[in-house]
Coordinates of C-alpha atoms and ligand atoms in Angstrom, one line a residue:
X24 CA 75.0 99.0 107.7
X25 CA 77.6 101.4 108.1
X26 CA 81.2 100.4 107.1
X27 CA 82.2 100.1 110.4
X28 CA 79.6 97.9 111.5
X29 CA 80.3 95.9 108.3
X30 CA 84.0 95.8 110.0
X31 CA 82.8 94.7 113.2
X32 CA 80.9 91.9 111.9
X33 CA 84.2 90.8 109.5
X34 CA 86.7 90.9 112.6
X35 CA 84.7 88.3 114.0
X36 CA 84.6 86.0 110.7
X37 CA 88.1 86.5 111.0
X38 CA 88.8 85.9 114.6
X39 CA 87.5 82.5 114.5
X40 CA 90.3 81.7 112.4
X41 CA 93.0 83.0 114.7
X42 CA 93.1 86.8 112.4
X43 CA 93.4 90.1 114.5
X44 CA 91.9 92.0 111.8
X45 CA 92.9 95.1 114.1
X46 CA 96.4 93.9 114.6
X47 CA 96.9 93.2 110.5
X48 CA 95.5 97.0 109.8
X49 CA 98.1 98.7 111.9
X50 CA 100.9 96.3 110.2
X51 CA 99.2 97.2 107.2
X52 CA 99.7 101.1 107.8
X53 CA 103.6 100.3 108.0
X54 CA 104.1 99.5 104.7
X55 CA 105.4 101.7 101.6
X56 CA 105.1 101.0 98.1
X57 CA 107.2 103.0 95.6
X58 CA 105.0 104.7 92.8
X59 CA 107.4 105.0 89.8
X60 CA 106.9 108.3 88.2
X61 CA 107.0 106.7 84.8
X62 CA 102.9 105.9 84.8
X63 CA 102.1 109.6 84.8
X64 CA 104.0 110.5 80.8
X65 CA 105.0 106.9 79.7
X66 CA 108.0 107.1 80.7
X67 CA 109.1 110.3 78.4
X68 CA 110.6 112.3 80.9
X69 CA 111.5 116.2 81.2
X70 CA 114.8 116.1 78.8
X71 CA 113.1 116.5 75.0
X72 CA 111.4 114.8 73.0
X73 CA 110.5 112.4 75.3
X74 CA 111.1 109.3 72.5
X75 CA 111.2 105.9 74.6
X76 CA 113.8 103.3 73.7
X77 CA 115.9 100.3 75.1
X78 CA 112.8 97.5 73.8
X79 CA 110.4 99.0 76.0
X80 CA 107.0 100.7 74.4
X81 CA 103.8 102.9 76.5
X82 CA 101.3 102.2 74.1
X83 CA 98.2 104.2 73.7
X84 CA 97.3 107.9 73.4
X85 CA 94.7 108.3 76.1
X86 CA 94.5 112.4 76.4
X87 CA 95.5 114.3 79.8
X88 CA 99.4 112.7 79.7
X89 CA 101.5 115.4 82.2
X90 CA 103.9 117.5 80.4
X91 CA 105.7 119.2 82.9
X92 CA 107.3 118.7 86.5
X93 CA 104.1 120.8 87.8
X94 CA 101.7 118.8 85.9
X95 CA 103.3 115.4 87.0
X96 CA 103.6 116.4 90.8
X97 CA 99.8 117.5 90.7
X98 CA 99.1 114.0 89.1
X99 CA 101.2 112.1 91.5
X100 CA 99.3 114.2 94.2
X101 CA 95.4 113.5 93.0
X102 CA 97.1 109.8 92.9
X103 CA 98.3 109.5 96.3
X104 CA 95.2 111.3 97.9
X105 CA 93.3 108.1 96.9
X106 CA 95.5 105.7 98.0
X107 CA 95.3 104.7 101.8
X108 CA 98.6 104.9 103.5
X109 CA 102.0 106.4 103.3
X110 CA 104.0 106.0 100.3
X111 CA 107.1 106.5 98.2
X112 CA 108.1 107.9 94.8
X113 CA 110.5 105.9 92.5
X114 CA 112.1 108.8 89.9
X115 CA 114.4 108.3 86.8
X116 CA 117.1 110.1 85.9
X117 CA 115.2 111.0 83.2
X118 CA 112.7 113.3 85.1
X119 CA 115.5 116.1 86.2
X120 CA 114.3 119.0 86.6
X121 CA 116.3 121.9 85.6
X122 CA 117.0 125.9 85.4
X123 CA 116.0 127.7 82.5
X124 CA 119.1 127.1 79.9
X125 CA 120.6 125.3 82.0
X126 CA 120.1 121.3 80.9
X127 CA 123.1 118.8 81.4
X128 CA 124.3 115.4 79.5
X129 CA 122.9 112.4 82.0
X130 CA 126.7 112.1 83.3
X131 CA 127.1 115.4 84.6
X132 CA 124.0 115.1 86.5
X133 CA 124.0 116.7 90.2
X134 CA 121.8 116.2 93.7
X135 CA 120.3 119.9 92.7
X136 CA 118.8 118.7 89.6
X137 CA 116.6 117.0 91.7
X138 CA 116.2 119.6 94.4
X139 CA 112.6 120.1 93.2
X140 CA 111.7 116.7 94.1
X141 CA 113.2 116.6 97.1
X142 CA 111.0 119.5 98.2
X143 CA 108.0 118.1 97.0
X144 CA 108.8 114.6 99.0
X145 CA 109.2 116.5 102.2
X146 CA 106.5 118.3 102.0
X147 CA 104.4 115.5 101.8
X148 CA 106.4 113.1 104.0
X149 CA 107.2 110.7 101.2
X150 CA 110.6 108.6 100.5
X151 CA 112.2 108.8 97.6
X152 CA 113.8 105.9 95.5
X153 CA 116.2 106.8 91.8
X154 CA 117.2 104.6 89.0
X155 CA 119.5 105.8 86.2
X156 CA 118.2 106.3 82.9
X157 CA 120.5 104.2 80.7
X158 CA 117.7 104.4 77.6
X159 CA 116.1 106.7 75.2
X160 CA 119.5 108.9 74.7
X161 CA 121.5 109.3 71.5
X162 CA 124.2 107.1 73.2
X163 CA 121.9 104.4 74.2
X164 CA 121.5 103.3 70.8
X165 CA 123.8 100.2 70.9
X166 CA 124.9 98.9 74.2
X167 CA 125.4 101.2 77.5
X168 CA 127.4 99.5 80.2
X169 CA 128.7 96.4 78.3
X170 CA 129.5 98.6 75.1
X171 CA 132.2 97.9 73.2
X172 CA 132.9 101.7 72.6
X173 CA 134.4 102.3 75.3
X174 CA 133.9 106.2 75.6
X175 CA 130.3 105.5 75.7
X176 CA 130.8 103.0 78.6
X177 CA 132.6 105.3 80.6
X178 CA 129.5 107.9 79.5
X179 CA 127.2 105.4 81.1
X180 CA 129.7 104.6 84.3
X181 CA 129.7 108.0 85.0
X182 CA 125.4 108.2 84.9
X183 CA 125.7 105.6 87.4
X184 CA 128.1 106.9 89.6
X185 CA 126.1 110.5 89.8
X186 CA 122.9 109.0 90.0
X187 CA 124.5 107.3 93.3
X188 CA 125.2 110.4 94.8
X189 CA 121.9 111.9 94.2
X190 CA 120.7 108.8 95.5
X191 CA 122.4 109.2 98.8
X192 CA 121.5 113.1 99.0
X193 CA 117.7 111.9 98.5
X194 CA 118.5 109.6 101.8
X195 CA 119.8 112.5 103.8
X196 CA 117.6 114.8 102.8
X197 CA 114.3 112.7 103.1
X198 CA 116.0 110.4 106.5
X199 CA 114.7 107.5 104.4
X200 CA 117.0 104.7 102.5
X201 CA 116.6 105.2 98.9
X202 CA 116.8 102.1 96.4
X203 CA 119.0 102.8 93.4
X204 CA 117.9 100.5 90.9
X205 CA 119.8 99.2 87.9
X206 CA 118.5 98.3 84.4
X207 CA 120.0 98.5 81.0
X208 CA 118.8 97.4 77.5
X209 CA 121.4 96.2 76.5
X210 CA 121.4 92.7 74.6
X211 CA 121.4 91.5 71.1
X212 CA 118.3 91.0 68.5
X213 CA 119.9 88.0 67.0
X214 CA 122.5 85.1 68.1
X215 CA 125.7 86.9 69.6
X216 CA 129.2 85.5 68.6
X217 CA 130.1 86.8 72.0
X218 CA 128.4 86.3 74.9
X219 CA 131.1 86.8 77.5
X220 CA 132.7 89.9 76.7
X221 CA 129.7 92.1 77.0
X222 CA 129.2 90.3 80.0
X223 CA 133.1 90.6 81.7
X224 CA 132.3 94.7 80.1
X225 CA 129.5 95.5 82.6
X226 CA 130.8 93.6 85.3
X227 CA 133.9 96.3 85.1
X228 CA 131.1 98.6 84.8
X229 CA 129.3 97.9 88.0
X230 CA 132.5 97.4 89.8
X231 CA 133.6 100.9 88.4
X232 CA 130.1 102.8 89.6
X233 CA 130.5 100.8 93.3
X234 CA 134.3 101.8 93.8
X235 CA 132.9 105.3 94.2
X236 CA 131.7 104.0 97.5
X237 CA 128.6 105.1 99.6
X238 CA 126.9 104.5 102.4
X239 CA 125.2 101.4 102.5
X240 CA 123.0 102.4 105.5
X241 CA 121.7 105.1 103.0
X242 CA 121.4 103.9 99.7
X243 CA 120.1 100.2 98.8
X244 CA 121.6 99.7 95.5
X245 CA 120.1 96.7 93.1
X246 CA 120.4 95.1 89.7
X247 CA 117.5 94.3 87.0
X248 CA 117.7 91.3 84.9
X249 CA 115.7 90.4 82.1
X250 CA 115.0 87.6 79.7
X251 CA 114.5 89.9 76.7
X252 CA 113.1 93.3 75.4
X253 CA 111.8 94.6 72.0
X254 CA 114.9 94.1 69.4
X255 CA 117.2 92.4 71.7
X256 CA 114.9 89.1 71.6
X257 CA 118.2 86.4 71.3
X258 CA 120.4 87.8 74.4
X259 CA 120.0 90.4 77.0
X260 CA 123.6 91.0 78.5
X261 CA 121.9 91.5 82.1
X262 CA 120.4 88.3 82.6
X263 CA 119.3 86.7 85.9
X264 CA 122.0 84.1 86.2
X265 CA 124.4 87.3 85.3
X266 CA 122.9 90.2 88.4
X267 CA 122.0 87.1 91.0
X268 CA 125.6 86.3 91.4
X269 CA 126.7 89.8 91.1
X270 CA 124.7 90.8 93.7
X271 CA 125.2 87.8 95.8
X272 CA 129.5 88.7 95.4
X273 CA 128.4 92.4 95.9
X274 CA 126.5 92.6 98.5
X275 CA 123.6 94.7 96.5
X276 CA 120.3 93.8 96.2
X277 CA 118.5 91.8 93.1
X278 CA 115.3 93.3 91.7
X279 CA 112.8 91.1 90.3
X280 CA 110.7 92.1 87.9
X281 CA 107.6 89.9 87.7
X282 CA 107.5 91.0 83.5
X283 CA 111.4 89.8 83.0
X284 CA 110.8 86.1 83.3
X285 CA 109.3 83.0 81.1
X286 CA 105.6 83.2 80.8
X287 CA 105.4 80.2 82.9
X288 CA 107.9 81.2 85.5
X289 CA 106.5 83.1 88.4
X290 CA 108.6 85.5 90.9
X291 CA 106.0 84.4 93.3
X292 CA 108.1 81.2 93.5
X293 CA 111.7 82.5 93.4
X294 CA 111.2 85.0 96.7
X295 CA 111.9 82.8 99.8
X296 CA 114.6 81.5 97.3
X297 CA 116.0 84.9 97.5
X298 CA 115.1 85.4 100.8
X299 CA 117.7 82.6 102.1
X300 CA 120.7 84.3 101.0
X301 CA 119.8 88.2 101.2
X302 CA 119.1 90.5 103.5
X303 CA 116.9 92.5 101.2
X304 CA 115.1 92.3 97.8
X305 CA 113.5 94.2 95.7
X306 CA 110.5 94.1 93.3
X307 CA 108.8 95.8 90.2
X308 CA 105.4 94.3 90.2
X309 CA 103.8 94.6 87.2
X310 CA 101.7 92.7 84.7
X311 CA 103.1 91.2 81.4
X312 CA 100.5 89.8 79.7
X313 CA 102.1 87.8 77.1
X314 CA 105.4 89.5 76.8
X315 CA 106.6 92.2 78.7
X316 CA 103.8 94.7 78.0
X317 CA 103.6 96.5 81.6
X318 CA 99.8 96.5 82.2
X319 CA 98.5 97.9 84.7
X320 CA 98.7 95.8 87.7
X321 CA 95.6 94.2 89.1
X322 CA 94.1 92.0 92.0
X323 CA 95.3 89.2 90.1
X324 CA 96.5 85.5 91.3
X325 CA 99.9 86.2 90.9
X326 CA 99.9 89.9 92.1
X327 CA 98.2 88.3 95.4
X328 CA 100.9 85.5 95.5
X329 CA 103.4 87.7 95.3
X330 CA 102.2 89.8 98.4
X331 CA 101.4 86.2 100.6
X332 CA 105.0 85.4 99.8
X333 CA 106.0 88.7 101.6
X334 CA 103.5 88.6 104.1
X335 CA 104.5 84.6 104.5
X336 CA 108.0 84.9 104.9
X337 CA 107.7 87.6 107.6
X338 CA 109.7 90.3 105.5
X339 CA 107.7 93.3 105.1
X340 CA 110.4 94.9 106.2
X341 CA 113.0 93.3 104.3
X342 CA 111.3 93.2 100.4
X343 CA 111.6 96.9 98.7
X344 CA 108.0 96.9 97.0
X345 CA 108.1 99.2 93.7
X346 CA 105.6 99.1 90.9
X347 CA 106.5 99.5 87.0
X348 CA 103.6 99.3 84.6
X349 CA 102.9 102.4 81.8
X350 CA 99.1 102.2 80.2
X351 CA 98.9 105.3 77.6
X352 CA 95.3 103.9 76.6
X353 CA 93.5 104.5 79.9
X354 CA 93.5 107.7 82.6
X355 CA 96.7 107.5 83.8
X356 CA 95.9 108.7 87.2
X357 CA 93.4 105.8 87.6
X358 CA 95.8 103.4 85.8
X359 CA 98.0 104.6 88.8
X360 CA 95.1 104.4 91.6
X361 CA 94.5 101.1 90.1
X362 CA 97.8 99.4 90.8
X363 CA 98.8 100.9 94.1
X364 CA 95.3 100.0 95.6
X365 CA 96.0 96.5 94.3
X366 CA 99.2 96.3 95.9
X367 CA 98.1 97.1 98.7
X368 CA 95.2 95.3 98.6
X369 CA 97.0 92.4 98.3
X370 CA 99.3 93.2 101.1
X371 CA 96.2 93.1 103.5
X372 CA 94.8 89.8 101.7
X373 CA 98.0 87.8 102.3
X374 CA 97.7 89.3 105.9
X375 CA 93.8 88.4 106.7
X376 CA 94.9 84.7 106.1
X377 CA 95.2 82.4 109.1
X378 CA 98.9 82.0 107.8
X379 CA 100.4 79.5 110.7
X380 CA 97.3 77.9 110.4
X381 CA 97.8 76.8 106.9
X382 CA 101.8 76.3 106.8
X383 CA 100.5 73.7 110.0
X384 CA 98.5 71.8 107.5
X385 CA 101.3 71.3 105.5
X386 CA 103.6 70.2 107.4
X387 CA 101.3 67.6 108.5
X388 CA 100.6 66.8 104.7
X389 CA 97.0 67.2 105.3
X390 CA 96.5 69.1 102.3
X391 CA 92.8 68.0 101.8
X392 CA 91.9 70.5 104.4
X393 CA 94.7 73.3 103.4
X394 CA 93.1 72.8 99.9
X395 CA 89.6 73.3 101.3
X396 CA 90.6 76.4 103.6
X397 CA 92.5 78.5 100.7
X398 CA 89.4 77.6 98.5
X399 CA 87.0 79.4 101.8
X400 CA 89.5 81.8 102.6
X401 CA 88.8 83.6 98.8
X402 CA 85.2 84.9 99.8
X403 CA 85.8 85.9 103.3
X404 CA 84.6 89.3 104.0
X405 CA 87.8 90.5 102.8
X406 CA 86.3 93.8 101.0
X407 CA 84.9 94.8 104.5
X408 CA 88.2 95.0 105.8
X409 CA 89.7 97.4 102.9
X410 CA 86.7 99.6 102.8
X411 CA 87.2 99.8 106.7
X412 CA 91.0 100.5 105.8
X413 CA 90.5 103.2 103.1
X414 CA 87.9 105.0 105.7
X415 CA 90.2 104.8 108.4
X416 CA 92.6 106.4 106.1
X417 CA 90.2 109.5 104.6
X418 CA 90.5 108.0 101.2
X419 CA 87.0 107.2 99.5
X420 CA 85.6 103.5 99.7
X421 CA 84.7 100.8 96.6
X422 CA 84.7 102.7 93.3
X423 CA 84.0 105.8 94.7
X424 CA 87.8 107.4 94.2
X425 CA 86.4 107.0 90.8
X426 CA 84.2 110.3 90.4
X427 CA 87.4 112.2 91.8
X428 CA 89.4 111.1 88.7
X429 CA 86.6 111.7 86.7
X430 CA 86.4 115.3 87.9
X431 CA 90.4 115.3 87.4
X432 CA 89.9 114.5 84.2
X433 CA 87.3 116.9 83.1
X434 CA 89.1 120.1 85.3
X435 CA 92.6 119.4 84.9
X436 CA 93.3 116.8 82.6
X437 CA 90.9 117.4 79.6
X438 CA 93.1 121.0 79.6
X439 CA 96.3 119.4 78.6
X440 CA 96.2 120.2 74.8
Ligands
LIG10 C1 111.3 102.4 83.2 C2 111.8 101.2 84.0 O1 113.1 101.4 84.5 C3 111.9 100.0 83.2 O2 110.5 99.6 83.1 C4 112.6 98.8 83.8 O3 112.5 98.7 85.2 C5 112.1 97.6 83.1 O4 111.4 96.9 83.7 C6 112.4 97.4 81.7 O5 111.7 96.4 81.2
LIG11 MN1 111.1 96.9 85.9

């Protein structure tokens, strides 16, 4: 059977549950999912040595890891070609790309440092998203934003504040939104005497990198909490309770991190939550396993949760879907091909379920027969649809993409000395 016929046959399977299988595949087309540039060097960026900090840690030294602007884009290129659909890149500050001799400090950074990636976006038709780089830099060593030294505060205000205008020239350049995306490292290995100040500190610090003002219809900007990071175990000064409210006072966006919570607490949960009192949210999915540890994400339970939450609560267009994971033991491009297929994957699984259907069964507390119907739903001919999906979209079916990284690896990557 060819896979089209193997699609016919599915759409029916699914039309007897009340699923367009046709209608869910052009929704599915819609949909953008940033790629963070970060998978393709872990996260060492084009200023020097490329020395990660801020409790974070790419470990691994799989060969093949892209060295240069060139070699990244290529990457981010042999990536996207096996990925079906239209997607976005999500760059750090950390990746400018600059004129021979010419290199600036982080707060002196301009929209033309990133010219080169704005050219290679509209080339290819793809958004752009930017998050400052407040780690691995000389004067990330203690706190950034909520420092107590308060020339390297206004060091870090100032990052923010250009990395907002290069954020709004990506917009007008690329006539897509960009998310700006905030995260420091900032917190505390052991029990703080002071807990507020650092906290009062980068609320003056946000405030100061807002009162630049922009345009909101161009720039999404958000805040990244988290519960802890390597050396900063007993207090991070960005913590959930702490960016929730700002953003709810601000008007910004939160960004939820599925690796920034308690091992038992899932985002899954909290995004109809966050859905009732914002307009927008935004995500890093990625994969802690038991801290953390930014695996690779896969066609897991909760990556699939996360995407029928999405799906559920009708916002696809309202939940800003990025990835963040860095695996230095594996290919990196297929670490990459990896998670963006799961993402979307799981897009179009939350999508092929009879949705209504199910939220009826709820409401009508039958939940013997919601129980048995999630239980069938899982091996529905769901992989008929995707291979359909990836052929409609010119990108190769099952494990094939596999031999093209291979290939990569052996032509291009293997070279990388
Ligand atoms: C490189 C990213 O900005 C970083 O991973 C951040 O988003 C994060 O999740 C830190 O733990
Ligand atoms: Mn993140």
């Amino acid at each position: 059977m060819t896979t089209k016929q193997r699609y016919e046959s599915a759409r029916e399977i699914y039309k007897n549950i009340g699923v367009d299988t046709d209608a869910v595949l052009e929704t599915l087309k819609t949909v953008s999912v940033s790629m963070h540039c970060w998978q393709g060097d872990d996260v060492a960026g084009f200023e020097g040595d490329g020395q990660l900090s801020g409790g974070i840690q790419a470990t691994g030294n799989y060969p093949g890891k892209a060295r240069t602007p060139e070699e990244l884009m290529a990457d981010i290129d042999k990536t996207l070609s096996l990925v079906p659909g239209t997607h976005r890149i999500n760059l750090h500050a950390n990746y400018a790309i600059f004129a021979p001799g010419e290199q600036v400090d982080r707060d002196k950074l301009e929209p033309k440092h990133f010219a080169k990636w704005v050219e290679f976006a509209k080339e290819r038709g793809l958004g752009l998203d930017f998050n400052p780089t407040f780690f691995s830099h000389p004067k990330a060593d203690g706190l950034t934003l909520s420092s107590e030294d308060e020339s390297i505060r206004e060091f870090w205000i100032n990052h923010g504040k250009a990395c907002l205008r290069i954020s709004e020239y990506f917009a007008k350049e690329l006539g897509t939104s960009c998310l700006m995306n905030i995260w420091i490292p900032d917190g505390f290995k052991d029990i703080p005497a002071d807990r507020l100040s650092p906290r009062a500190r980068l609320k003056d610090s946000l405030d100061q990198i807002l009162s630049i003002g922009y345009d909101k219809s161009l720039v999404d900007v958000a805040v990244e909490s988290k519960v802890f990071g390597i050396g900063v175990e007993a207090c991070t000064v960005g913590s959930h309770e702490f960016y929730m409210n700002y953003a709810a006072k601000n008007n910004i966006l939160c960004l939820l991190d599925n690796g920034h919570y308690h091992p038992t607490e899932v985002v899954s949960d909290k995004i109809s939550s966050m859905l009732l009192f914002s307009d927008k949210l935004a995500l890093h999915v990625t994969r802690p396993v038991r801290w953390d540890s930014d695996h690779v994400v896969l066609f897991d339970d909760e990556t699939k949760e996360i995407a029928k939450e999405i799906v559920r609560n009708n916002a696809l267009d309202r939940v800003l879907i990025g990835l963040d994971f860095f695996d230095a033991s594996i290919n990196r491009v297929s670490a990459w091909v990896v998670g963006m297929r799961n993402m979307v994957k799981a897009l179009l699984y939350g999508m092929l379920s009879p949705n209504e259907k199910l939220a009826k069964l709820q409401d009508e507390r039958n939940f013997t027969e919601l129980m048995m119907l999630q239980e069938e739903l899982k091996l529905y001919p769901f992989g008929d649809v995707w291979n359909y999906y990836c052929e409609l979209n010119q990108v190769p079916i099952r494990e094939e993409w596999f031999e093209v990284v291979k290939a990569y690896e052996k032509d291009v990557l293997s070279t990388r000395k």
